[in-house]
Amino acid sequence: DKLENYPDYYRVLRTSQGGSVSLAAFRGKQPLVLFFYPKAATPGCTKEACSFRDEYSRFTSAGAAVFGISSDSPEENAAFAAAQRLPFPLLSDAGAILRKSFGVKSDLLGLLPGRQTYVFDTEGRCVLSF
């Protein structure tokens, strides 16, 4: 799959750092690591985000941009990022539109938003999904 095949590829999302970003802006420039997580500051999501934090230099050494994505507000994401010293932006996917577009399945009998990670190369091709 390619990023451009997703209908919300051009969608602008607010960041935990006070700005906004569109995934389309990275095509042809750098690889992307996108991890969808259910809820900021919960135990499982904290462990996941901190794993990305601890390996962040490996991603940046490879030239990749890293983003965590949830339906939390930018303010909730900012507090979570500050508390865990996350060096990458967390994106607010209001209404889970991007999550649905990517087909991230729900967990726990459909009660929780799912957890999924995608790695895209510079040309926007998905090279890994887990």
C-alpha positions in Angstrom: 0.0 0.0 0.0 1.0 3.6 -0.5 0.1 6.5 1.8 -1.6 8.3 -1.1 -4.1 5.4 -1.4 -5.6 6.3 2.0 -8.4 8.8 1.5 -7.3 11.0 4.4 -3.6 11.2 3.4 -3.9 15.0 3.0 -5.8 15.5 6.3 -4.2 18.1 8.5 -3.8 17.0 12.1 -3.0 19.1 15.2 0.2 18.2 17.1 1.0 18.0 20.7 3.6 20.7 20.1 1.0 23.3 19.0 1.4 23.0 15.3 -0.2 21.0 12.6 1.0 18.4 10.1 -0.2 16.5 7.0 1.4 13.1 6.2 1.4 14.2 2.5 4.1 16.7 3.3 6.6 13.9 3.9 6.3 12.1 0.6 9.6 12.3 -1.3 11.3 13.8 1.7 11.7 11.2 4.5 10.4 7.9 5.8 7.6 7.9 8.3 6.9 5.7 11.4 3.3 6.1 12.5 2.0 4.3 15.6 -1.6 4.4 16.5 -2.3 4.1 20.2 -5.7 3.9 22.0 -5.4 6.5 24.9 -2.7 8.8 26.2 -1.3 8.2 29.7 -2.7 4.6 30.0 -0.3 1.9 31.1 0.0 0.1 27.7 0.2 3.3 25.7 2.8 4.7 28.0 4.9 1.6 27.6 4.5 1.8 23.8 5.3 5.5 23.6 8.3 5.1 25.8 9.6 2.3 23.7 9.5 4.6 20.7 11.2 7.3 22.8 14.0 5.0 23.9 14.7 4.0 20.3 14.0 7.4 18.8 17.7 8.0 17.8 17.7 4.8 15.8 14.7 6.1 13.8 16.2 9.6 13.3 19.6 8.1 12.3 17.7 6.3 9.5 16.1 9.7 8.5 12.6 8.8 9.7 10.0 11.1 11.2 8.1 9.5 14.1 4.5 10.3 15.0 2.1 8.8 17.6 -1.6 9.1 16.7 -4.6 8.9 18.9 -8.1 10.5 19.2 -6.9 12.4 22.3 -7.0 16.2 22.2 -3.8 18.1 21.5 -3.8 19.2 25.1 -4.1 15.7 26.4 -1.3 14.6 24.0 0.9 17.5 25.1 0.6 16.6 28.8 1.3 13.0 28.0 4.3 13.9 25.8 5.7 16.2 28.5 5.2 13.7 31.3 7.0 11.0 29.3 9.6 13.3 27.7 8.6 12.2 24.2 10.9 13.8 21.6 8.4 13.3 18.7 5.0 14.9 18.1 1.7 13.2 19.0 -1.1 13.8 16.5 -4.7 14.3 17.4 -7.0 12.3 15.1 -10.3 13.8 16.1 -13.2 11.4 15.4 -10.7 8.6 14.6 -11.0 9.5 10.9 -7.4 8.7 10.0 -7.5 5.5 12.2 -10.6 4.3 10.3 -9.1 5.3 6.9 -6.0 3.1 7.8 -8.3 0.3 8.8 -6.9 0.0 12.4 -9.1 -2.6 14.0 -10.5 -2.2 17.6 -9.1 -4.2 20.5 -10.8 -5.8 23.5 -14.0 -6.9 21.7 -14.3 -3.6 20.0 -14.3 -1.6 23.2 -10.9 0.1 22.7 -9.3 1.8 19.7 -6.7 -0.5 18.2 -2.9 -0.3 18.3 -1.0 -0.5 15.0 2.3 0.7 13.7 3.2 1.5 10.0 6.5 2.2 8.5 6.5 4.1 5.1 9.5 4.6 2.9 10.4 8.0 1.4 8.0 7.4 -1.5 5.1 6.6 0.8 5.1 2.8 0.3 4.2 0.8 3.4 7.3 -1.4 4.1 6.2 -2.7 7.5 2.9 -3.0 9.4 2.6 -4.5 12.9 
